[in-house]
Amino acid sequence: MRIEEDCIGKLAVDEDVLYGIHTTRALANFPISHERTDALLFKSLIIIKKAAAQVNAAGGTLSAAKAKAIVAACNSLLMGEHRDALVAPAIQGSAGTSVNMNVNEVIANLASQHTAEPVHPNDDVNQSQSTNDTYPTAGKMAALQALPPLQQALTFLIKSLLVKADEFANVVKVGRTQLQDAVPTTFGHSFHAYASLFQRDQKRLTRAAEDLRQVNLGGTAIGTGLNATPYYRAHIVSQVNRLIDLKLESADDLIDATQNCDVLVAFSGAMKGLATDLSKFANDLRLLSSGPQAGLNELHLPAKQAGSSIMPGKVNPVIPEVVNQIAFQVIGQDLTISMAAEAGQLELNAFEPIIFRDLLQGERYLARGIDTLTTNCVTGLTVNEAQSDENVQHSAISATILSPYLGYEATTKLVKTSLKTHIAIPELLRRQHQLPDELIKRLFSPAVMTNQEPIPKAAAVGKN
């Protein structure tokens, strides 16, 4: 054991660990779970420390030897070495100070192995910085790095839905509103509508992510830049961009960017919107594939695993089900993020750890959920054309197309008769000789019922 001292007092620290007293206290203070701070956030902080050392050396406030040692330590960590030393809990108090100090301490101890003069975690590694500007900047950097897999997964889903839209362009189905029969549509229309929905989600994510590029790095404690040299403030963001091309920009108002988390709420809101839409889509898949004997049975989802330990042959829609649960989680996390942002007080928000924890987890859950939804469900689903056609032919609501010819009240009577006698509408029309057979055939063709082809004007036919 070694003895270290801070403003609280002295504490024994394990001899063989690279972190120091602050991290040791954090591990004792925040035993909330076994979850560590996100690896992308650690990575982003290390990049900031590397850039800071380079800028401070160029500005003449850090010796070349110490800067070189700090950069070497950062490179070692960025290559994946000493991961067991990055242990700060994901959920913690003090606005991320424990994460920042965990990184500072590890880098300082690694760097001190290669310099004659010890490298100090605060004076050297954290020079010109504060947790209050490095941590939120690192969190935004992490969120930006986690976004491409989510965007790629969304693009894959959208393309797959458009393929299905083409594949089932001419397959007519009963439309449904409020779970009741409505006028016919096609599965092509339905899948194209889903693609349009997720295209909007993708645009919202992209727009919200742009605001994440505005960072308060250089603002130090509350955005005034105290203890950061003018040289550092002028060069730190551009240096970070040289190390990782995220197109970061210094916020116009560093005080605003330090205390307010509205851009994180907006980004979370875009994820919540996506989660909501994914859950709605999953609900539709489960409903349309329900059965196969006592449900709608209009879609066949790929069978992925046995669905029951007691009922032989039962297969459940497990992929849409897991997507629903991911959506519930992300929607709940959005509420957590909103409450954390609202609870910030005066010059700093102390609750950014839970914000970034939930943002980053949500991005990963959504990306992985969309990937499995597309790969294991959407690309392999098929339409039960026979069942869909049967439903359309026996749907009394398909008589809606007759209103311009027979009038609303006469059509309503026809619908009631069809429901009572179980005779399809076209057959009733033929039996009652209300319209010419050729017109009946045309009106109830798939193209006309789904409004893809024009029909004769009612005045040209006349009403009976």
Tab-separated table of C-alpha atoms in Angstrom:
chain	number	residue	atom	x	y	z
A	1	MET	CA	0.000	0.000	0.000
A	2	ARG	CA	1.046	3.601	-0.525
A	3	ILE	CA	-0.240	6.632	1.366
A	4	GLU	CA	-1.588	9.595	-0.607
A	5	GLU	CA	-3.073	12.827	0.670
A	6	ASP	CA	-5.713	15.229	-0.630
A	7	CYS	CA	-7.858	18.020	0.825
A	8	ILE	CA	-9.872	15.417	2.777
A	9	GLY	CA	-6.863	13.777	4.368
A	10	LYS	CA	-4.600	10.761	3.956
A	11	LEU	CA	-5.657	7.448	2.438
A	12	ALA	CA	-4.034	4.149	1.666
A	13	VAL	CA	-3.996	3.298	-2.056
A	14	ASP	CA	-3.178	-0.122	-3.488
A	15	GLU	CA	0.465	-0.214	-4.452
A	16	ASP	CA	-0.086	-1.931	-7.781
A	17	VAL	CA	-2.770	0.369	-9.271
A	18	LEU	CA	-2.078	3.281	-11.615
A	19	TYR	CA	-4.855	5.479	-10.293
A	20	GLY	CA	-4.616	7.456	-7.083
A	21	ILE	CA	-6.456	8.802	-4.068
A	22	HIS	CA	-9.328	10.527	-5.862
A	23	THR	CA	-10.251	7.407	-7.832
A	24	THR	CA	-9.926	5.275	-4.721
A	25	ARG	CA	-12.381	7.520	-2.892
A	26	ALA	CA	-14.770	7.398	-5.852
A	27	LEU	CA	-14.812	3.610	-5.832
A	28	ALA	CA	-15.728	3.675	-2.146
A	29	ASN	CA	-18.264	6.484	-2.486
A	30	PHE	CA	-20.204	5.299	-5.539
A	31	PRO	CA	-20.754	1.517	-5.293
A	32	ILE	CA	-23.990	1.910	-7.286
A	33	SER	CA	-23.255	-0.828	-9.792
A	34	HIS	CA	-20.318	-2.554	-11.422
A	35	GLU	CA	-20.714	-0.326	-14.488
A	36	ARG	CA	-17.697	1.783	-15.337
A	37	THR	CA	-17.763	5.061	-17.210
A	38	ASP	CA	-18.258	4.489	-20.923
A	39	ALA	CA	-15.096	3.538	-22.819
A	40	LEU	CA	-15.739	6.189	-25.483
A	41	LEU	CA	-15.919	8.878	-22.817
A	42	PHE	CA	-12.626	7.691	-21.322
A	43	LYS	CA	-11.092	7.665	-24.808
A	44	SER	CA	-12.301	11.190	-25.484
A	45	LEU	CA	-10.913	12.491	-22.202
A	46	ILE	CA	-7.539	10.933	-22.959
A	47	ILE	CA	-7.514	12.647	-26.373
A	48	ILE	CA	-8.237	15.954	-24.643
A	49	LYS	CA	-5.356	15.375	-22.197
A	50	LYS	CA	-3.019	14.607	-25.084
A	51	ALA	CA	-4.084	17.731	-26.958
A	52	ALA	CA	-3.795	19.843	-23.793
A	53	ALA	CA	-0.234	18.687	-23.165
A	54	GLN	CA	0.728	19.542	-26.732
A	55	VAL	CA	-0.887	22.988	-26.586
A	56	ASN	CA	0.509	23.792	-23.136
A	57	ALA	CA	3.989	22.815	-24.296
A	58	ALA	CA	3.648	24.976	-27.407
A	59	GLY	CA	2.409	27.826	-25.210
A	60	GLY	CA	5.412	27.524	-22.914
A	61	THR	CA	3.580	26.569	-19.716
A	62	LEU	CA	4.537	22.871	-19.680
A	63	SER	CA	8.057	21.512	-20.112
A	64	ALA	CA	8.803	19.592	-23.278
A	65	ALA	CA	9.869	16.560	-21.233
A	66	LYS	CA	6.637	16.399	-19.275
A	67	ALA	CA	4.557	17.007	-22.387
A	68	LYS	CA	6.342	14.192	-24.206
A	69	ALA	CA	5.776	11.826	-21.274
A	70	ILE	CA	2.090	12.760	-21.027
A	71	VAL	CA	1.585	12.231	-24.765
A	72	ALA	CA	3.312	8.841	-24.552
A	73	ALA	CA	1.064	7.832	-21.641
A	74	CYS	CA	-2.001	8.931	-23.568
A	75	ASN	CA	-0.915	6.976	-26.632
A	76	SER	CA	-0.445	3.882	-24.499
A	77	LEU	CA	-3.976	4.203	-23.112
A	78	LEU	CA	-5.451	4.927	-26.542
A	79	MET	CA	-3.871	1.713	-27.819
A	80	GLY	CA	-5.869	-0.192	-25.223
A	81	GLU	CA	-3.178	-0.720	-22.621
A	82	HIS	CA	-3.909	-0.420	-18.876
A	83	ARG	CA	-7.677	-0.559	-19.341
A	84	ASP	CA	-7.988	-2.023	-15.860
A	85	ALA	CA	-6.862	1.349	-14.466
A	86	LEU	CA	-9.839	3.239	-15.903
A	87	VAL	CA	-12.396	2.353	-13.283
A	88	ALA	CA	-14.427	5.466	-12.431
A	89	PRO	CA	-18.086	4.519	-11.893
A	90	ALA	CA	-20.590	5.503	-14.557
A	91	ILE	CA	-22.957	6.973	-11.973
A	92	GLN	CA	-21.216	9.355	-9.616
A	93	GLY	CA	-21.439	12.676	-7.851
A	94	SER	CA	-19.419	15.834	-8.550
A	95	ALA	CA	-20.244	16.438	-12.234
A	96	GLY	CA	-17.675	13.982	-13.586
A	97	THR	CA	-14.701	14.973	-11.420
A	98	SER	CA	-14.012	11.340	-10.555
A	99	VAL	CA	-13.709	10.403	-14.234
A	100	ASN	CA	-11.475	13.357	-14.987
A	101	MET	CA	-9.248	12.635	-11.999
A	102	ASN	CA	-9.128	8.921	-12.778
A	103	VAL	CA	-7.678	9.812	-16.171
A	104	ASN	CA	-5.401	12.496	-14.729
A	105	GLU	CA	-3.999	10.136	-12.100
A	106	VAL	CA	-3.378	7.244	-14.474
A	107	ILE	CA	-1.691	9.454	-17.070
A	108	ALA	CA	0.434	11.142	-14.411
A	109	ASN	CA	1.616	7.845	-12.939
A	110	LEU	CA	2.385	6.412	-16.381
A	111	ALA	CA	4.180	9.589	-17.474
A	112	SER	CA	6.206	9.760	-14.247
A	113	GLN	CA	7.802	6.433	-15.155
A	114	HIS	CA	9.586	8.188	-18.041
A	115	THR	CA	10.619	11.536	-16.561
A	116	ALA	CA	13.187	12.627	-14.006
A	117	GLU	CA	10.650	14.978	-12.442
A	118	PRO	CA	7.295	13.517	-11.337
A	119	VAL	CA	4.266	14.481	-13.420
A	120	HIS	CA	1.432	15.868	-11.310
A	121	PRO	CA	-2.183	14.895	-12.134
A	122	ASN	CA	-3.534	18.389	-11.452
A	123	ASP	CA	-0.670	20.771	-12.137
A	124	ASP	CA	0.556	19.051	-15.298
A	125	VAL	CA	-2.011	16.671	-16.808
A	126	ASN	CA	-4.965	18.900	-15.915
A	127	GLN	CA	-3.167	22.158	-16.692
A	128	SER	CA	-5.441	24.859	-18.206
A	129	GLN	CA	-8.435	22.607	-17.640
A	130	SER	CA	-11.337	21.879	-15.326
A	131	THR	CA	-13.605	18.881	-15.102
A	132	ASN	CA	-16.361	21.329	-15.990
A	133	ASP	CA	-15.070	21.848	-19.518
A	134	THR	CA	-13.193	18.604	-20.231
A	135	TYR	CA	-15.917	16.222	-19.060
A	136	PRO	CA	-18.865	17.672	-21.020
A	137	THR	CA	-16.646	18.046	-24.080
A	138	ALA	CA	-15.571	14.412	-23.782
A	139	GLY	CA	-19.193	13.358	-23.347
A	140	LYS	CA	-20.221	15.138	-26.535
A	141	MET	CA	-17.248	13.669	-28.366
A	142	ALA	CA	-18.279	10.199	-27.205
A	143	ALA	CA	-21.857	10.725	-28.373
A	144	LEU	CA	-20.617	11.846	-31.790
A	145	GLN	CA	-18.399	8.774	-32.069
A	146	ALA	CA	-21.286	6.473	-31.131
A	147	LEU	CA	-23.573	8.007	-33.751
A	148	PRO	CA	-22.200	6.511	-37.029
A	149	PRO	CA	-23.113	2.892	-36.117
A	150	LEU	CA	-26.639	4.075	-35.303
A	151	GLN	CA	-26.902	6.023	-38.543
A	152	GLN	CA	-25.572	3.055	-40.511
A	153	ALA	CA	-28.094	0.737	-38.861
A	154	LEU	CA	-30.898	3.168	-39.733
A	155	THR	CA	-29.733	3.381	-43.344
A	156	PHE	CA	-29.733	-0.424	-43.574
A	157	LEU	CA	-33.270	-0.575	-42.164
A	158	ILE	CA	-34.554	2.120	-44.530
A	159	LYS	CA	-33.050	0.414	-47.578
A	160	SER	CA	-34.486	-2.938	-46.500
A	161	LEU	CA	-37.942	-1.420	-46.057
A	162	LEU	CA	-37.781	0.130	-49.523
A	163	VAL	CA	-36.857	-3.267	-50.950
A	164	LYS	CA	-39.925	-4.738	-49.253
A	165	ALA	CA	-42.029	-1.869	-50.581
A	166	ASP	CA	-41.033	-2.817	-54.129
A	167	GLU	CA	-41.404	-6.526	-53.467
A	168	PHE	CA	-44.977	-6.181	-52.165
A	169	ALA	CA	-46.041	-3.177	-54.253
A	170	ASN	CA	-49.062	-4.968	-55.690
A	171	VAL	CA	-50.140	-7.028	-52.686
A	172	VAL	CA	-53.424	-5.569	-51.469
A	173	LYS	CA	-54.323	-5.639	-47.809
A	174	VAL	CA	-57.158	-4.399	-45.649
A	175	GLY	CA	-56.329	-1.035	-44.164
A	176	ARG	CA	-57.094	-0.657	-40.469
A	177	THR	CA	-57.841	2.378	-38.357
A	178	GLN	CA	-58.442	2.040	-34.619
A	179	LEU	CA	-58.031	-1.732	-35.110
A	180	GLN	CA	-61.161	-1.758	-37.267
A	181	ASP	CA	-61.324	-2.486	-40.991
A	182	ALA	CA	-60.699	0.485	-43.254
A	183	VAL	CA	-60.277	1.001	-46.999
A	184	PRO	CA	-57.719	-1.211	-48.755
A	185	THR	CA	-54.088	-0.342	-49.273
A	186	THR	CA	-51.022	-2.320	-50.321
A	187	PHE	CA	-48.135	-3.730	-48.380
A	188	GLY	CA	-45.984	-1.689	-50.739
A	189	HIS	CA	-47.592	1.478	-49.403
A	190	SER	CA	-47.188	0.296	-45.830
A	191	PHE	CA	-43.486	-0.515	-46.081
A	192	HIS	CA	-42.757	2.689	-47.966
A	193	ALA	CA	-44.483	4.636	-45.183
A	194	TYR	CA	-42.260	2.933	-42.600
A	195	ALA	CA	-39.188	3.880	-44.648
A	196	SER	CA	-40.348	7.501	-44.785
A	197	LEU	CA	-40.852	7.490	-41.023
A	198	PHE	CA	-37.309	6.343	-40.310
A	199	GLN	CA	-35.849	8.735	-42.877
A	200	ARG	CA	-37.277	11.584	-40.810
A	201	ASP	CA	-35.794	10.058	-37.652
A	202	GLN	CA	-32.416	9.934	-39.335
A	203	LYS	CA	-32.631	13.604	-40.307
A	204	ARG	CA	-33.622	14.606	-36.777
A	205	LEU	CA	-30.643	12.737	-35.328
A	206	THR	CA	-28.287	14.397	-37.794
A	207	ARG	CA	-29.609	17.871	-37.011
A	208	ALA	CA	-29.447	17.317	-33.249
A	209	ALA	CA	-25.897	15.960	-33.485
A	210	GLU	CA	-24.659	19.170	-35.103
A	211	ASP	CA	-25.206	21.062	-31.843
A	212	LEU	CA	-23.057	18.505	-30.003
A	213	ARG	CA	-20.068	19.877	-31.904
A	214	GLN	CA	-20.290	23.124	-29.926
A	215	VAL	CA	-18.056	22.603	-26.875
A	216	ASN	CA	-16.956	24.630	-23.866
A	217	LEU	CA	-13.358	23.395	-23.858
A	218	GLY	CA	-11.147	26.242	-22.629
A	219	GLY	CA	-13.856	27.650	-20.399
A	220	THR	CA	-12.471	25.838	-17.314
A	221	ALA	CA	-14.591	26.052	-14.154
A	222	ILE	CA	-17.617	28.125	-15.172
A	223	GLY	CA	-16.837	29.271	-18.698
A	224	THR	CA	-14.733	32.341	-17.909
A	225	GLY	CA	-11.504	30.516	-18.775
A	226	LEU	CA	-9.822	31.176	-15.420
A	227	ASN	CA	-6.308	29.583	-15.221
A	228	ALA	CA	-6.265	28.803	-18.960
A	229	THR	CA	-3.802	30.883	-20.963
A	230	PRO	CA	-5.005	32.853	-23.972
A	231	TYR	CA	-2.793	30.639	-26.141
A	232	TYR	CA	-4.412	27.505	-24.780
A	233	ARG	CA	-7.929	28.863	-25.249
A	234	ALA	CA	-7.150	29.839	-28.829
A	235	HIS	CA	-5.654	26.489	-29.843
A	236	ILE	CA	-7.102	23.641	-27.761
A	237	VAL	CA	-10.227	22.891	-29.839
A	238	SER	CA	-8.342	22.882	-33.141
A	239	GLN	CA	-5.710	20.588	-31.632
A	240	VAL	CA	-8.352	18.126	-30.481
A	241	ASN	CA	-9.756	18.167	-34.017
A	242	ARG	CA	-6.304	17.287	-35.344
A	243	LEU	CA	-6.247	14.213	-33.131
A	244	ILE	CA	-9.816	13.134	-33.903
A	245	ASP	CA	-11.802	14.728	-36.713
A	246	LEU	CA	-15.143	15.473	-35.087
A	247	LYS	CA	-15.396	19.041	-36.423
A	248	LEU	CA	-15.702	20.475	-32.921
A	249	GLU	CA	-16.181	24.212	-32.533
A	250	SER	CA	-15.724	26.473	-29.554
A	251	ALA	CA	-19.143	27.602	-28.339
A	252	ASP	CA	-19.917	31.287	-28.839
A	253	ASP	CA	-20.826	31.600	-25.155
A	254	LEU	CA	-18.654	29.341	-22.997
A	255	ILE	CA	-20.565	30.231	-19.827
A	256	ASP	CA	-23.825	29.160	-21.449
A	257	ALA	CA	-22.228	25.983	-22.797
A	258	THR	CA	-20.890	25.126	-19.323
A	259	GLN	CA	-24.107	25.459	-17.368
A	260	ASN	CA	-26.829	24.421	-19.829
A	261	CYS	CA	-27.547	20.954	-21.213
A	262	ASP	CA	-30.314	21.743	-23.691
A	263	VAL	CA	-28.375	20.342	-26.657
A	264	LEU	CA	-28.097	17.012	-24.855
A	265	VAL	CA	-31.833	17.059	-24.178
A	266	ALA	CA	-32.491	17.753	-27.868
A	267	PHE	CA	-30.257	14.881	-28.955
A	268	SER	CA	-31.948	12.589	-26.448
A	269	GLY	CA	-35.290	13.770	-27.805
A	270	ALA	CA	-34.300	12.699	-31.296
A	271	MET	CA	-33.380	9.268	-29.948
A	272	LYS	CA	-36.669	9.109	-28.068
A	273	GLY	CA	-38.529	9.887	-31.293
A	274	LEU	CA	-36.663	7.094	-33.051
A	275	ALA	CA	-37.378	4.687	-30.199
A	276	THR	CA	-41.063	5.589	-30.289
A	277	ASP	CA	-41.244	4.949	-34.024
A	278	LEU	CA	-39.350	1.667	-33.732
A	279	SER	CA	-41.751	0.483	-31.067
A	280	LYS	CA	-44.762	1.396	-33.210
A	281	PHE	CA	-43.242	-0.508	-36.136
A	282	ALA	CA	-42.528	-3.501	-33.909
A	283	ASN	CA	-46.120	-3.404	-32.653
A	284	ASP	CA	-47.399	-3.490	-36.237
A	285	LEU	CA	-45.166	-6.429	-37.102
A	286	ARG	CA	-46.372	-8.388	-34.094
A	287	LEU	CA	-50.007	-7.615	-34.832
A	288	LEU	CA	-49.887	-8.383	-38.552
A	289	SER	CA	-48.051	-11.654	-37.895
A	290	SER	CA	-50.332	-12.712	-35.029
A	291	GLY	CA	-51.816	-16.175	-35.168
A	292	PRO	CA	-51.123	-18.112	-37.227
A	293	GLN	CA	-54.614	-19.561	-36.794
A	294	ALA	CA	-56.417	-17.163	-34.479
A	295	GLY	CA	-54.758	-13.886	-35.486
A	296	LEU	CA	-54.353	-11.677	-38.546
A	297	ASN	CA	-51.664	-13.894	-40.095
A	298	GLU	CA	-50.939	-11.461	-42.915
A	299	LEU	CA	-47.189	-11.358	-42.352
A	300	HIS	CA	-44.815	-14.259	-41.844
A	301	LEU	CA	-41.821	-13.245	-39.718
A	302	PRO	CA	-38.673	-15.375	-39.821
A	303	ALA	CA	-38.773	-18.077	-37.154
A	304	LYS	CA	-35.756	-17.421	-34.931
A	305	GLN	CA	-36.286	-19.694	-31.923
A	306	ALA	CA	-38.810	-21.870	-30.147
A	307	GLY	CA	-41.332	-19.737	-28.330
A	308	SER	CA	-42.485	-21.931	-25.493
A	309	SER	CA	-41.185	-24.484	-23.055
A	310	ILE	CA	-44.588	-26.161	-22.878
A	311	MET	CA	-46.448	-25.538	-26.162
A	312	PRO	CA	-44.858	-27.555	-29.002
A	313	GLY	CA	-44.322	-25.692	-32.242
A	314	LYS	CA	-45.051	-22.245	-30.842
A	315	VAL	CA	-42.926	-19.493	-32.407
A	316	ASN	CA	-42.955	-15.960	-31.013
A	317	PRO	CA	-42.028	-12.622	-32.646
A	318	VAL	CA	-38.904	-12.363	-30.505
A	319	ILE	CA	-37.098	-9.753	-32.596
A	320	PRO	CA	-39.902	-7.153	-32.518
A	321	GLU	CA	-40.303	-7.940	-28.822
A	322	VAL	CA	-36.704	-7.087	-28.011
A	323	VAL	CA	-36.975	-3.904	-30.066
A	324	ASN	CA	-40.027	-2.901	-28.019
A	325	GLN	CA	-38.041	-3.347	-24.830
A	326	ILE	CA	-35.110	-1.313	-26.145
A	327	ALA	CA	-37.565	1.436	-27.028
A	328	PHE	CA	-39.049	1.388	-23.520
A	329	GLN	CA	-35.541	1.763	-22.097
A	330	VAL	CA	-34.536	4.665	-24.349
A	331	ILE	CA	-37.823	6.493	-23.761
A	332	GLY	CA	-37.295	6.127	-20.022
A	333	GLN	CA	-33.729	7.347	-20.323
A	334	ASP	CA	-34.970	10.443	-22.134
A	335	LEU	CA	-37.036	11.299	-19.068
A	336	THR	CA	-33.972	10.797	-16.858
A	337	ILE	CA	-31.921	13.080	-19.124
A	338	SER	CA	-34.640	15.731	-19.119
A	339	MET	CA	-34.862	15.695	-15.321
A	340	ALA	CA	-31.074	15.822	-14.962
A	341	ALA	CA	-30.812	18.787	-17.316
A	342	GLU	CA	-33.633	20.607	-15.521
A	343	ALA	CA	-32.036	20.012	-12.123
A	344	GLY	CA	-28.837	21.851	-13.014
A	345	GLN	CA	-28.285	24.949	-10.914
A	346	LEU	CA	-26.630	28.261	-11.649
A	347	GLU	CA	-23.189	27.955	-13.324
A	348	LEU	CA	-22.949	24.159	-13.654
A	349	ASN	CA	-25.033	21.043	-14.095
A	350	ALA	CA	-23.860	18.437	-11.586
A	351	PHE	CA	-25.840	15.624	-13.190
A	352	GLU	CA	-24.030	15.179	-16.486
A	353	PRO	CA	-22.727	11.701	-15.510
A	354	ILE	CA	-26.209	10.183	-15.709
A	355	ILE	CA	-26.947	12.184	-18.857
A	356	PHE	CA	-23.943	10.843	-20.725
A	357	ARG	CA	-24.361	7.353	-19.307
A	358	ASP	CA	-27.918	7.165	-20.668
A	359	LEU	CA	-27.177	8.916	-23.953
A	360	LEU	CA	-24.322	6.590	-24.836
A	361	GLN	CA	-26.154	3.465	-23.731
A	362	GLY	CA	-29.216	4.543	-25.697
A	363	GLU	CA	-27.191	5.059	-28.875
A	364	ARG	CA	-25.718	1.575	-28.595
A	365	TYR	CA	-29.002	-0.105	-27.735
A	366	LEU	CA	-30.728	1.531	-30.684
A	367	ALA	CA	-27.935	0.675	-33.122
A	368	ARG	CA	-27.822	-2.962	-32.053
A	369	GLY	CA	-31.611	-3.232	-31.863
A	370	ILE	CA	-32.069	-1.845	-35.370
A	371	ASP	CA	-29.367	-4.158	-36.698
A	372	THR	CA	-31.050	-7.274	-35.322
A	373	LEU	CA	-34.477	-6.023	-36.419
A	374	THR	CA	-33.284	-5.590	-39.998
A	375	THR	CA	-31.063	-8.656	-40.218
A	376	ASN	CA	-33.213	-11.136	-38.313
A	377	CYS	CA	-36.687	-9.909	-39.191
A	378	VAL	CA	-37.292	-7.340	-41.921
A	379	THR	CA	-35.082	-8.798	-44.656
A	380	GLY	CA	-36.635	-12.240	-44.288
A	381	LEU	CA	-40.295	-11.438	-43.710
A	382	THR	CA	-42.898	-12.451	-46.287
A	383	VAL	CA	-46.514	-11.602	-46.937
A	384	ASN	CA	-49.326	-14.132	-46.698
A	385	GLU	CA	-50.901	-13.047	-49.983
A	386	ALA	CA	-53.715	-15.576	-49.851
A	387	GLN	CA	-54.834	-14.429	-46.407
A	388	SER	CA	-54.536	-10.770	-47.340
A	389	ASP	CA	-56.581	-11.248	-50.505
A	390	GLU	CA	-59.218	-13.207	-48.614
A	391	ASN	CA	-59.506	-10.404	-46.054
A	392	VAL	CA	-59.889	-7.778	-48.762
A	393	GLN	CA	-62.515	-9.743	-50.661
A	394	HIS	CA	-64.636	-10.189	-47.545
A	395	SER	CA	-64.105	-6.709	-46.108
A	396	ALA	CA	-67.383	-4.826	-46.146
A	397	ILE	CA	-65.493	-1.547	-45.775
A	398	SER	CA	-64.215	-2.007	-49.318
A	399	ALA	CA	-67.715	-0.829	-50.264
A	400	THR	CA	-66.524	2.719	-49.477
A	401	ILE	CA	-65.578	2.984	-53.130
A	402	LEU	CA	-69.289	2.753	-53.976
A	403	SER	CA	-70.343	5.924	-52.141
A	404	PRO	CA	-69.949	8.179	-55.206
A	405	TYR	CA	-72.210	5.781	-57.136
A	406	LEU	CA	-74.827	4.646	-54.638
A	407	GLY	CA	-74.618	7.380	-52.018
A	408	TYR	CA	-73.529	7.085	-48.383
A	409	GLU	CA	-76.829	5.731	-46.994
A	410	ALA	CA	-77.348	3.074	-49.684
A	411	THR	CA	-73.727	1.984	-49.303
A	412	THR	CA	-74.173	1.741	-45.518
A	413	LYS	CA	-77.152	-0.587	-46.017
A	414	LEU	CA	-75.076	-2.702	-48.384
A	415	VAL	CA	-72.292	-2.959	-45.789
A	416	LYS	CA	-74.748	-4.034	-43.088
A	417	THR	CA	-76.232	-6.678	-45.373
A	418	SER	CA	-72.764	-8.006	-46.205
A	419	LEU	CA	-71.826	-8.253	-42.536
A	420	LYS	CA	-75.107	-9.959	-41.672
A	421	THR	CA	-75.151	-12.451	-44.555
A	422	HIS	CA	-71.382	-12.961	-44.913
A	423	ILE	CA	-71.753	-12.328	-48.628
A	424	ALA	CA	-68.946	-10.319	-50.232
A	425	ILE	CA	-69.875	-6.841	-51.471
A	426	PRO	CA	-69.163	-7.538	-55.167
A	427	GLU	CA	-71.429	-10.597	-55.057
A	428	LEU	CA	-74.234	-8.606	-53.392
A	429	LEU	CA	-73.979	-5.960	-56.074
A	430	ARG	CA	-74.295	-8.591	-58.772
A	431	ARG	CA	-77.278	-10.201	-57.104
A	432	GLN	CA	-79.027	-6.874	-56.649
A	433	HIS	CA	-78.094	-5.654	-60.153
A	434	GLN	CA	-77.174	-2.250	-58.771
A	435	LEU	CA	-74.185	-1.693	-61.074
A	436	PRO	CA	-72.969	-3.232	-64.334
A	437	ASP	CA	-70.823	-6.319	-63.890
A	438	GLU	CA	-67.929	-4.773	-65.789
A	439	LEU	CA	-67.935	-1.724	-63.503
A	440	ILE	CA	-68.103	-3.922	-60.392
A	441	LYS	CA	-65.110	-5.875	-61.619
A	442	ARG	CA	-63.161	-2.690	-62.268
A	443	LEU	CA	-64.115	-0.989	-59.017
A	444	PHE	CA	-62.967	-3.929	-56.956
A	445	SER	CA	-59.711	-4.434	-58.804
A	446	PRO	CA	-56.621	-3.961	-56.584
A	447	ALA	CA	-55.394	-0.927	-58.535
A	448	VAL	CA	-58.688	0.947	-58.254
A	449	MET	CA	-59.392	-0.001	-54.629
A	450	THR	CA	-56.007	1.390	-53.612
A	451	ASN	CA	-56.492	4.521	-55.739
A	452	GLN	CA	-53.640	3.731	-58.103
A	453	GLU	CA	-55.888	3.878	-61.184
A	454	PRO	CA	-58.699	6.308	-62.004
A	455	ILE	CA	-62.320	5.209	-61.988
A	456	PRO	CA	-65.267	6.503	-64.065
A	457	LYS	CA	-66.941	9.579	-62.725
A	458	ALA	CA	-70.053	8.763	-60.759
A	459	ALA	CA	-72.143	11.111	-62.870
A	460	ALA	CA	-71.314	9.063	-65.942
A	461	VAL	CA	-72.811	5.975	-64.317
A	462	GLY	CA	-75.644	7.421	-62.301
A	463	LYS	CA	-76.993	6.418	-58.931
A	464	ASN	CA	-79.688	3.801	-58.369
